[in-house]
Coordinates of C-alpha atoms in Angstrom, one line a residue:
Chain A
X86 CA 99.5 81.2 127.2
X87 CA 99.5 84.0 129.3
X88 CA 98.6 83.1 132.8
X89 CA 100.1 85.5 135.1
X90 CA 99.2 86.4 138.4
X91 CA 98.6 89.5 139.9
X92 CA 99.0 90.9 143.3
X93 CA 95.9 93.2 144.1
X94 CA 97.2 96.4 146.1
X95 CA 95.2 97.7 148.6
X96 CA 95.7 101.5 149.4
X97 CA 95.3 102.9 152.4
X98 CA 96.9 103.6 156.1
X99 CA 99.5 101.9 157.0
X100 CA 99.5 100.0 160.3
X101 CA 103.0 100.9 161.5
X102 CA 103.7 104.8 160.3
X103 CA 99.8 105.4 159.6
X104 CA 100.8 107.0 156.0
X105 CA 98.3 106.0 153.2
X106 CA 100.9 104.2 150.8
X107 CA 100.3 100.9 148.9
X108 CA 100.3 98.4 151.8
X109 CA 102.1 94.5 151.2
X110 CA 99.5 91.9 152.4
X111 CA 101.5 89.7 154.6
X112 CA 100.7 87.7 157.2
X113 CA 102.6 86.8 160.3
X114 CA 101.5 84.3 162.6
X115 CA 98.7 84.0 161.1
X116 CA 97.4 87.6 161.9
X117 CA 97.0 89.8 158.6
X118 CA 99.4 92.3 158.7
X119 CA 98.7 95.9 156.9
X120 CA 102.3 97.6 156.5
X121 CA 103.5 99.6 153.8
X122 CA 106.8 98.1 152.1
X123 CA 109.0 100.6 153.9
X124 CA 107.7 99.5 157.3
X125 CA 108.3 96.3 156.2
X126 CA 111.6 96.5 155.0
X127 CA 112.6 98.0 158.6
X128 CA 110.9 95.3 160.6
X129 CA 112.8 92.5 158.6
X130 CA 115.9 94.3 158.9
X131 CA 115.5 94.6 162.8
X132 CA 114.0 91.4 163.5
X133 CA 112.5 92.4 166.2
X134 CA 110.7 90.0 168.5
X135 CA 107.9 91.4 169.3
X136 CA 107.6 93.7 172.4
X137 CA 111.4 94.4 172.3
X138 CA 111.8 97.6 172.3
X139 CA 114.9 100.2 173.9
X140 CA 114.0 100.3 177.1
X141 CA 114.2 96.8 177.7
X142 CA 117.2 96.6 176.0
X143 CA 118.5 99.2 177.8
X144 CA 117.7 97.3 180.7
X145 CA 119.3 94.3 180.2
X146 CA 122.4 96.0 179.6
X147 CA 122.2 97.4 182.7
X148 CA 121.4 94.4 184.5
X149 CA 124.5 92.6 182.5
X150 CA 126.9 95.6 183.2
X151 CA 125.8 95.3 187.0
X152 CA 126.6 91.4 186.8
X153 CA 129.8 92.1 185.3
X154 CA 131.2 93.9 188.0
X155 CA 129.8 91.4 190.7
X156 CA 131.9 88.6 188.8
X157 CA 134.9 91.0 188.6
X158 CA 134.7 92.1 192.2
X159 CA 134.0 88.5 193.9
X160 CA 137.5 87.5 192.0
X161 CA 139.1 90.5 193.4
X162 CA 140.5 88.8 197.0
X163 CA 144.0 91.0 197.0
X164 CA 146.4 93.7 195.5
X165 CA 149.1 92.8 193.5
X166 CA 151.3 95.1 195.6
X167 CA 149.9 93.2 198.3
X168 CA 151.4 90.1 197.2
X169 CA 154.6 91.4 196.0
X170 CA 155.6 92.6 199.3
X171 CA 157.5 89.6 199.8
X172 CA 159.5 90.4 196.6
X173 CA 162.9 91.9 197.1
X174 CA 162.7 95.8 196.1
X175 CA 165.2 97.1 193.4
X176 CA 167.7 99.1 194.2
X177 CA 169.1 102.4 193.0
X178 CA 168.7 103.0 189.3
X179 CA 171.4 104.9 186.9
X180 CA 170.2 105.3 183.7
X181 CA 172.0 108.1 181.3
X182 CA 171.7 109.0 177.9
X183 CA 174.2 107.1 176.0
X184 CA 173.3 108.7 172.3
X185 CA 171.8 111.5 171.2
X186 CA 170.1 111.0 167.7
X187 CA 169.7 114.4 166.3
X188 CA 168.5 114.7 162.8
X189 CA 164.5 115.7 162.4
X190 CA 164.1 118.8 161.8
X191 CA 160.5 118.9 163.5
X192 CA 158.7 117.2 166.8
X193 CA 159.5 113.0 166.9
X194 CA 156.5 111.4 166.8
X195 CA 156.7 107.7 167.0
X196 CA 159.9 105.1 166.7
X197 CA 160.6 101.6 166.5
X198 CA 163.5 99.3 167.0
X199 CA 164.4 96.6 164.1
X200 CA 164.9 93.0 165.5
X201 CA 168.5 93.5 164.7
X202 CA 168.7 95.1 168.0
X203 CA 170.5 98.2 166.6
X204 CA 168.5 99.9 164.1
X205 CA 165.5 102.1 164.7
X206 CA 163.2 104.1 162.4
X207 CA 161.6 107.4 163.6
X208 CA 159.0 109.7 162.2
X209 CA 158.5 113.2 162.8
X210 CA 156.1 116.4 162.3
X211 CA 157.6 117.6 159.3
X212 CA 157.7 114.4 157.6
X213 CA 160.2 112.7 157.3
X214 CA 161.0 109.3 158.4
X215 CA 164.9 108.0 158.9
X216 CA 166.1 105.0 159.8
X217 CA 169.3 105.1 162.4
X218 CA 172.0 102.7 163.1
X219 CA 171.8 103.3 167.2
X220 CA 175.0 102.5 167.8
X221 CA 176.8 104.6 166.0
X222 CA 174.1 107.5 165.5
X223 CA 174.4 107.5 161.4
X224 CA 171.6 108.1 159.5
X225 CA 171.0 104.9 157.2
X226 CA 167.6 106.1 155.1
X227 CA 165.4 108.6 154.8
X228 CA 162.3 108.8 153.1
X229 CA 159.9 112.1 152.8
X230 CA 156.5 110.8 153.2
X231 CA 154.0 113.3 151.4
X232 CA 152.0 114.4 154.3
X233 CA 152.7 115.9 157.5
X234 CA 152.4 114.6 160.9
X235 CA 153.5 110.7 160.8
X236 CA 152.2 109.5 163.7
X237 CA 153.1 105.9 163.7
X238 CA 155.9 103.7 161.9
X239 CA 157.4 100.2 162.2
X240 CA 160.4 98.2 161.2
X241 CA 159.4 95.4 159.7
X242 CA 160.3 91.9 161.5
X243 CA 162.8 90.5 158.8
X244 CA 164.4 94.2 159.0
X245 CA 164.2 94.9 155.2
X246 CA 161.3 96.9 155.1
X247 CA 159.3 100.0 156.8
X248 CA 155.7 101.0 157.8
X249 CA 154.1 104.4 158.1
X250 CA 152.0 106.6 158.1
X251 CA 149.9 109.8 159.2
X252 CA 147.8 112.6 158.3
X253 CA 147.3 110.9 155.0
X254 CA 144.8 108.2 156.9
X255 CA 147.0 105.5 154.5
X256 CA 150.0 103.2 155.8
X257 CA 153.0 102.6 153.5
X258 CA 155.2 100.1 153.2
X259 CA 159.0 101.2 151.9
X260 CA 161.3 98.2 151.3
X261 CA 164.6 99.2 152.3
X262 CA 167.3 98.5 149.8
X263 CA 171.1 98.5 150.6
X264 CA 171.9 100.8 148.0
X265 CA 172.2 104.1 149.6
X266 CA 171.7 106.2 146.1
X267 CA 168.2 104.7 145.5
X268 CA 165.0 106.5 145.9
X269 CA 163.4 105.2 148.3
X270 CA 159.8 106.8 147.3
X271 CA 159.8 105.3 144.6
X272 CA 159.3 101.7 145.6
X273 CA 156.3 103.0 148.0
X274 CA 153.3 100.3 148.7
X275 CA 150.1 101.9 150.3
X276 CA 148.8 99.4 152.1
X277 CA 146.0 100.8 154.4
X278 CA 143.6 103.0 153.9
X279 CA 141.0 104.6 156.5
X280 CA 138.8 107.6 156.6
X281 CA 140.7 109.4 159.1
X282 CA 144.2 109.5 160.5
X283 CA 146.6 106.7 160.9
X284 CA 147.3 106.5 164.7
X285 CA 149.6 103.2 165.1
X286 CA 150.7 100.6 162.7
X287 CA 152.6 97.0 163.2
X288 CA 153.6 94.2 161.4
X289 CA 152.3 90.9 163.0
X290 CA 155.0 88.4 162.7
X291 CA 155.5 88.3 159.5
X292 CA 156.1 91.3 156.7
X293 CA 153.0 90.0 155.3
X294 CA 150.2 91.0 157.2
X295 CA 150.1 94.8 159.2
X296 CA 147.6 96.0 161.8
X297 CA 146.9 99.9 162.0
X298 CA 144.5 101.7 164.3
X299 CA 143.1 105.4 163.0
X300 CA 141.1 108.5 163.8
X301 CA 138.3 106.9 162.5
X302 CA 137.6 104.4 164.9
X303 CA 138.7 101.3 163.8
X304 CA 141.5 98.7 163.9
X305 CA 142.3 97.0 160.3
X306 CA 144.8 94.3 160.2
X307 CA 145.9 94.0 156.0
X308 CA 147.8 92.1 153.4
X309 CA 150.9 94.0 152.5
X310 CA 151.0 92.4 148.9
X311 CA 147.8 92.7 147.9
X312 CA 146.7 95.5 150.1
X313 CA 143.6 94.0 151.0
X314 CA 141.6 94.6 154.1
X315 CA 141.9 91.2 155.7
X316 CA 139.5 91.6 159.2
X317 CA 138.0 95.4 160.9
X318 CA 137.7 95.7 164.6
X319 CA 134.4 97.9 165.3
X320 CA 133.9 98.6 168.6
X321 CA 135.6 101.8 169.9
X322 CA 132.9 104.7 170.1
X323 CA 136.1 107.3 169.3
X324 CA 139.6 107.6 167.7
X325 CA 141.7 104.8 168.4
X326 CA 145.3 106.0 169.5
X327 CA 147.2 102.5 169.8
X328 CA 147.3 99.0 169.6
X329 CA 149.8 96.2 170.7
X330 CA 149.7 92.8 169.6
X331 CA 150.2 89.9 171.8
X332 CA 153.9 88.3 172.3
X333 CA 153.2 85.0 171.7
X334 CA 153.7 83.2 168.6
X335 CA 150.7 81.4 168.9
X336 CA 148.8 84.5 170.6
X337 CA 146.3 85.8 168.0
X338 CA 144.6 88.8 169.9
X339 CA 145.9 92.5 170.0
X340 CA 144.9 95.4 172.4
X341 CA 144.1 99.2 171.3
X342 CA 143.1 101.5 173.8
X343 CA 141.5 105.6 172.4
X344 CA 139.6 108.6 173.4
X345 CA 136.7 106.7 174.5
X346 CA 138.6 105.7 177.5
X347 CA 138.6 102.2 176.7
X348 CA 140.8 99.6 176.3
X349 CA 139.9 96.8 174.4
X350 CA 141.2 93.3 173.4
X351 CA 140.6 91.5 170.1
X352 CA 140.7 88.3 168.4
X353 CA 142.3 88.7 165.0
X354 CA 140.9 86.1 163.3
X355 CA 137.1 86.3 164.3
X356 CA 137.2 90.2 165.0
X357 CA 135.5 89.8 168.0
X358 CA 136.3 92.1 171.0
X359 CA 136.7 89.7 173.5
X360 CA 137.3 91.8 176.3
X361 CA 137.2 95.1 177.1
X362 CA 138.6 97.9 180.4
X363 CA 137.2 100.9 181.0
X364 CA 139.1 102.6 184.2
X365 CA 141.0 105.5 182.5
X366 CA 139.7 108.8 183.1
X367 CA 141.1 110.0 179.9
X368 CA 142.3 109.0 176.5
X369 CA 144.8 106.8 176.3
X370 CA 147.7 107.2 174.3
X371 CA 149.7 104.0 174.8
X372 CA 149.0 100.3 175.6
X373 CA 152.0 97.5 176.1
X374 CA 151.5 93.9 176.6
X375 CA 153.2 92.5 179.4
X376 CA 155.7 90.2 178.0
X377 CA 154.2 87.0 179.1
X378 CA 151.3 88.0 177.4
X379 CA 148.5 87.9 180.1
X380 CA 148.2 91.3 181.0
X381 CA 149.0 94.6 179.5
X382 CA 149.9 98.6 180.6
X383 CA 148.4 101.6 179.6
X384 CA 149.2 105.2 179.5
X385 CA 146.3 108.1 179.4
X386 CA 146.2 111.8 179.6
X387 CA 144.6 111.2 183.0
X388 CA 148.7 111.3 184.2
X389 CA 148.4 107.3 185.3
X390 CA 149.6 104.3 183.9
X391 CA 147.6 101.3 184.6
X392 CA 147.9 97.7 184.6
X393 CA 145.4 95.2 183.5
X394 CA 145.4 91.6 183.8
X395 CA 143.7 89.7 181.1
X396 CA 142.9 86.3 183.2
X397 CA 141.3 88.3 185.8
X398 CA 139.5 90.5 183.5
X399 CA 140.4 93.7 185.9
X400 CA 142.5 96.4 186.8
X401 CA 145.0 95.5 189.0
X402 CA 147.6 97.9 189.6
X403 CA 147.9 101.8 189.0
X404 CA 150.7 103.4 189.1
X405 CA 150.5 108.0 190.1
X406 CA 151.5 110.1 192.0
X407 CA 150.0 113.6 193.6
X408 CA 153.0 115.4 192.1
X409 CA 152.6 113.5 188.2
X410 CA 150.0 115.8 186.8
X411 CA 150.9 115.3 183.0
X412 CA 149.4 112.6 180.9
X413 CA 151.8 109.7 179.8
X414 CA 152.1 108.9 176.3
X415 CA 153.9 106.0 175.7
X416 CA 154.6 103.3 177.7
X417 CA 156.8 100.2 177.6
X418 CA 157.9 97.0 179.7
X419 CA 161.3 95.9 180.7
X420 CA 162.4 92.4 179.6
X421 CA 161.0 90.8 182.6
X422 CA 158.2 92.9 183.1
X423 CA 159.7 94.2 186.2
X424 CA 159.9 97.8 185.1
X425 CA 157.5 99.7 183.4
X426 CA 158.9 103.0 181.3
X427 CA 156.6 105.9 181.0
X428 CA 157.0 108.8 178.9
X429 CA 155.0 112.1 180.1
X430 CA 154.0 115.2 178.6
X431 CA 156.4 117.1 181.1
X432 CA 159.5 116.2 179.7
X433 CA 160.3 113.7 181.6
X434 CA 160.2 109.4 182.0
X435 CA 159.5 107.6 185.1
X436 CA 160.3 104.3 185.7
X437 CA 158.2 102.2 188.1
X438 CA 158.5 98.8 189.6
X439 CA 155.3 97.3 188.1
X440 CA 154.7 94.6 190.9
X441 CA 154.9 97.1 194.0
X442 CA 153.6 99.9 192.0
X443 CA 156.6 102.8 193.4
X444 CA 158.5 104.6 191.1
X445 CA 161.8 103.8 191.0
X446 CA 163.4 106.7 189.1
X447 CA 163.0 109.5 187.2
X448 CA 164.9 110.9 183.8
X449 CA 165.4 114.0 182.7
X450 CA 166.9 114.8 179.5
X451 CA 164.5 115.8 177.0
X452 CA 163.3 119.8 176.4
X453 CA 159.8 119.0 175.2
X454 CA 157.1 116.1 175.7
X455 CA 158.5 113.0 175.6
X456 CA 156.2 111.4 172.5
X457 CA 157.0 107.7 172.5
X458 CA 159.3 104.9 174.7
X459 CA 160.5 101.5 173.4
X460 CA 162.8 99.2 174.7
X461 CA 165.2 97.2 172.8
X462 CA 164.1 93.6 171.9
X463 CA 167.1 92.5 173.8
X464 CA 166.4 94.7 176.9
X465 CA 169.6 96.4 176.6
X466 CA 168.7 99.9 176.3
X467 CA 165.6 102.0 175.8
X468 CA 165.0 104.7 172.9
X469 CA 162.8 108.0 173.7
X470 CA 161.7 110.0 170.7
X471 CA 160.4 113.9 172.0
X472 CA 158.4 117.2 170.6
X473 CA 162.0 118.5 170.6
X474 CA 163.5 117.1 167.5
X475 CA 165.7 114.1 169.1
X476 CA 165.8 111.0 170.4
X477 CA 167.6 109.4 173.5
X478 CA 169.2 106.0 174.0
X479 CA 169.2 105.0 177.6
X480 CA 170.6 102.4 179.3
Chain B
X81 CA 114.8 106.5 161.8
X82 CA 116.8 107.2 164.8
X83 CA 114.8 104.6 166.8
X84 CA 116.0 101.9 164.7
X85 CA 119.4 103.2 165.1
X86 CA 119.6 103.0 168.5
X87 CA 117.9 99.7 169.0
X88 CA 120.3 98.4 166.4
X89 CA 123.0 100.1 169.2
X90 CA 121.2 98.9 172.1
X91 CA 121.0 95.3 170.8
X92 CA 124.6 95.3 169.7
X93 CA 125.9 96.7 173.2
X94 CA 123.5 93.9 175.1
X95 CA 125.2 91.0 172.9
X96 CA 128.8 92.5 173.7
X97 CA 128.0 92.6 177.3
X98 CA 126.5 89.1 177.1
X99 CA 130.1 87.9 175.3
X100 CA 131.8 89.4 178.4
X101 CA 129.6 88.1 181.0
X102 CA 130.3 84.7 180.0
X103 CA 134.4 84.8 180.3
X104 CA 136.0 82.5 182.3
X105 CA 137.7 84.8 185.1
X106 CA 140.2 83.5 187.4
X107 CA 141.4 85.3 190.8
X108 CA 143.3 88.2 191.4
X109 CA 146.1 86.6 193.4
X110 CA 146.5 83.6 191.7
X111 CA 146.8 86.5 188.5
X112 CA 149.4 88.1 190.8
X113 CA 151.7 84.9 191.8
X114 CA 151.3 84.2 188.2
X115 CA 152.7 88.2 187.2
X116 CA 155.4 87.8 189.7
X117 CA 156.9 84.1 188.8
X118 CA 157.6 85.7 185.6
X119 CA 159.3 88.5 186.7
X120 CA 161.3 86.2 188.6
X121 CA 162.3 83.8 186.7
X122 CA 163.5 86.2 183.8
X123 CA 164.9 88.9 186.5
X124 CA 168.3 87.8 185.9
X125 CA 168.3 87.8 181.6
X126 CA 166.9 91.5 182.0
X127 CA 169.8 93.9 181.5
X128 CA 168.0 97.0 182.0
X129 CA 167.0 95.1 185.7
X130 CA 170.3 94.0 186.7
X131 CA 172.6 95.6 184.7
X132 CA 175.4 94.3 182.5
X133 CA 179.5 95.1 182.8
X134 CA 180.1 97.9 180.3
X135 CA 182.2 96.1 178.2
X136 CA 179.0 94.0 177.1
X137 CA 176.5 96.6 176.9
X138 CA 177.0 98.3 173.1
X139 CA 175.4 101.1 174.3
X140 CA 177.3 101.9 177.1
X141 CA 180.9 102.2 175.9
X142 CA 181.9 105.9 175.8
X143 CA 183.9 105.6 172.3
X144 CA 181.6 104.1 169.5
X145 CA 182.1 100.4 168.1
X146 CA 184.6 99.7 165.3
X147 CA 183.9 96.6 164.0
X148 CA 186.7 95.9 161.8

């Protein structure tokens, strides 16, 4: 009838953290080991082998951090200004400001073109997010998002919908309807949510699925419908300012670069940082992908913008000067790559010619930090959103 | 409980350094021809590069479009 085992508790020290506590008769190996269950607990949790302990760990990662640069250097046999010297060098550049969009009443912090090659949406300090026909400068939408400080938004890639978000560490979605008299808050879809603010949001290649990078950390990429939190990206050791994702239609990774200095490169579907570059002396504010897709530029409050290349794992351009002494926060590529558009902190943009690494002009125009650069998906013209309230169509 | 936190640091850093270690590099100048035949071969569809007549370029027209 009743025939139930017991399990006789010994009392006394335990082996591990020497406090007298019921201790768990186990054995491992063979050898009878005394713990406590706490101590226990840890040690399965840990798995440590046995005589692994943080110094050798820490010394295998500096042996595999020395090997790492070894690899990187033996590949490293010339500049890539080196080999473009050959290439013809560009000539004179004229680039004006063709419109003016003024309409924020507060600093412009992030903008994005639609596919249709003539819209954009901006989002500001105050705010407020509006969506602009470029050409002719009218105002199409304009939504009042309840927080402050929307750091990031995106056109969606069909064109009927937006993405942003801010200070309130979510990302909205707001479809965009035709009919000019509708309120367009009303038909808000949070989508993302993280514990700190949202730095950068973007579609992928569908309205379906959006990445976003935050304050926090992280990188989530999420289903718009559902608003479920598809695959996290852990890895960055501080705020993560900005992400890219690859051009390819077939490409699956994305890059996000932050205040630890790093730049790292992801594969959406496993989460797995697959590579990472760690050169900047600063945060950095922007990253670009090259528009082949194997390399990618960066801009940092260090005042350079830098180019990696992902097949040789390194650095292989930078591109400063003495007299650039404000950081560059936003950074984008030309159609062919050839130029590289770089938005500083003292008003102004340089452009550079990103295979022999000189600057090939500089624009003046705005009154306060230029906050974000983005070329037009048919390379037609560029758009620079500023600390001063507007934003500049070049071309 | 610190200790364990760090190990659990320490042993995540070493596996992330043993993912990198293992990537399949190639050299820096075939990276570089690579970087430049691109910029080549799309040189001549890049407006911003090589410019296009006014009367193409939507932006650059000094009245705005009417499309009627």
């Amino acid at each position: 009838m009743c025939d139930q085992t017991f399990l006789a508790i010994t009392f006394g020290p335990c082996d591990n953290c020497t406090q007298n506590k019921p201790l768990m008769n186990i054995y491992l190996k063979n050898e009878p080991i005394n713990y406590c269950s706490l101590c226990v607990e840890l040690m399965a949790c840990q798995a440590l082998a046995k005589g692994e302990t943080i110094n050798t760990l820490k010394a295998e990662s500096e042996s595999l951090k020395a090997k790492l640069e070894e690899e990187r250097a033996k590949l490293h046999d010339v500049e890539l200004h080196q080999v473009a010297e050959k290439m013809e060098a560009l000539g004179q550049f004229v680039m004006k400001t063709r419109r003016t969009l003024k309409g924020h009443g507060n600093k412009v912090l992030c903008m994005d073109w639609c596919r249709d090659k003539r819209r954009i949406v901006s989002s500001s300090q105050d705010g407020k997010v509006i969506v602009w026909d470029a050409y002719t400068t009218n105002k199409e939408h304009a939504v009042t998002m309840p927080c402050t400080w929307v750091m990031a938004c995106a056109y969606a890639p069909s064109g009927c919908a937006v993405a942003c978000g801010g200070l309130d560490n979510k990302c909205s979605v707001y479809p965009l309807s035709l009919d000019k008299n509708e309120n367009l808050s009303s038909k808000k879809k949070s989508v993302a949510m993280h514990t700190n603010y949202l730095s950068s949001c973007s579609f992928t290649n569908s309205d379906m699925q959006i990445l976003t990078s935050s304050g926090d950390g992280t990188c989530a990429l999420w289903d718009v419908e559902s608003g479920q939190l598809l695959q996290s990206f852990h890895g960055h050791s501080a705020d993560v300012l900005t992400l890219d994702l690859a051009p390819s239609e077939t490409g699956n990774t994305f890059v996000s670069g932050g205040c630890d200095k790093k730049a790292n490169v992801w594969d959406m579907r496993s989460g797995q940082n697959v590579q990472s570059f760690e050169t900047h002396e600063s945060d950095i504010n922007s990253v670009k992908y090259y528009p082949s897709g194997d390399a990618f530029a960066s801009g940092s409050d260090d005042a350079t913008c830098r180019l990696f290349d992902l097949r040789a794992d390194r650095e292989v351009a930078i591109y400063s000067k003495e007299s650039i002494i404000f950081g560059a926060s936003s950074v984008d590529f030309s159609l062919s790559g050839r130029l590289l558009f770089a938005g500083h902190n003292d008003y102004t943009i340089n452009v550079w010619d990103v295979l022999k690494g000189t600057r090939v002009a500089i624009l003046f125009g705005h009154e306060n930090r230029v906050s974000t650069v983005r070329v037009s998906p048919d390379g037609t013209a560029f758009c620079s959103g500023s600390w001063d309230n507007t934003l500049r169509i070049w071309a | 409980m610190s200790t364990s936190n760090n190990i659990a640091q320490a042993r995540k850093l070493v596996e992330q350094l043993r993912i990198e270690a293992g990537f399949e590099r190639i050299k820096v100048s075939k990276a570089a021809a690579d970087l430049m035949s691109y910029c080549e071969q799309h040189a001549r569809s890049d407006p911003l590069l090589v410019g296009v007549p006014t009367s193409e370029n939507p932006f650059k027209d000094k009245k705005p479009c009417i499309i009627l």
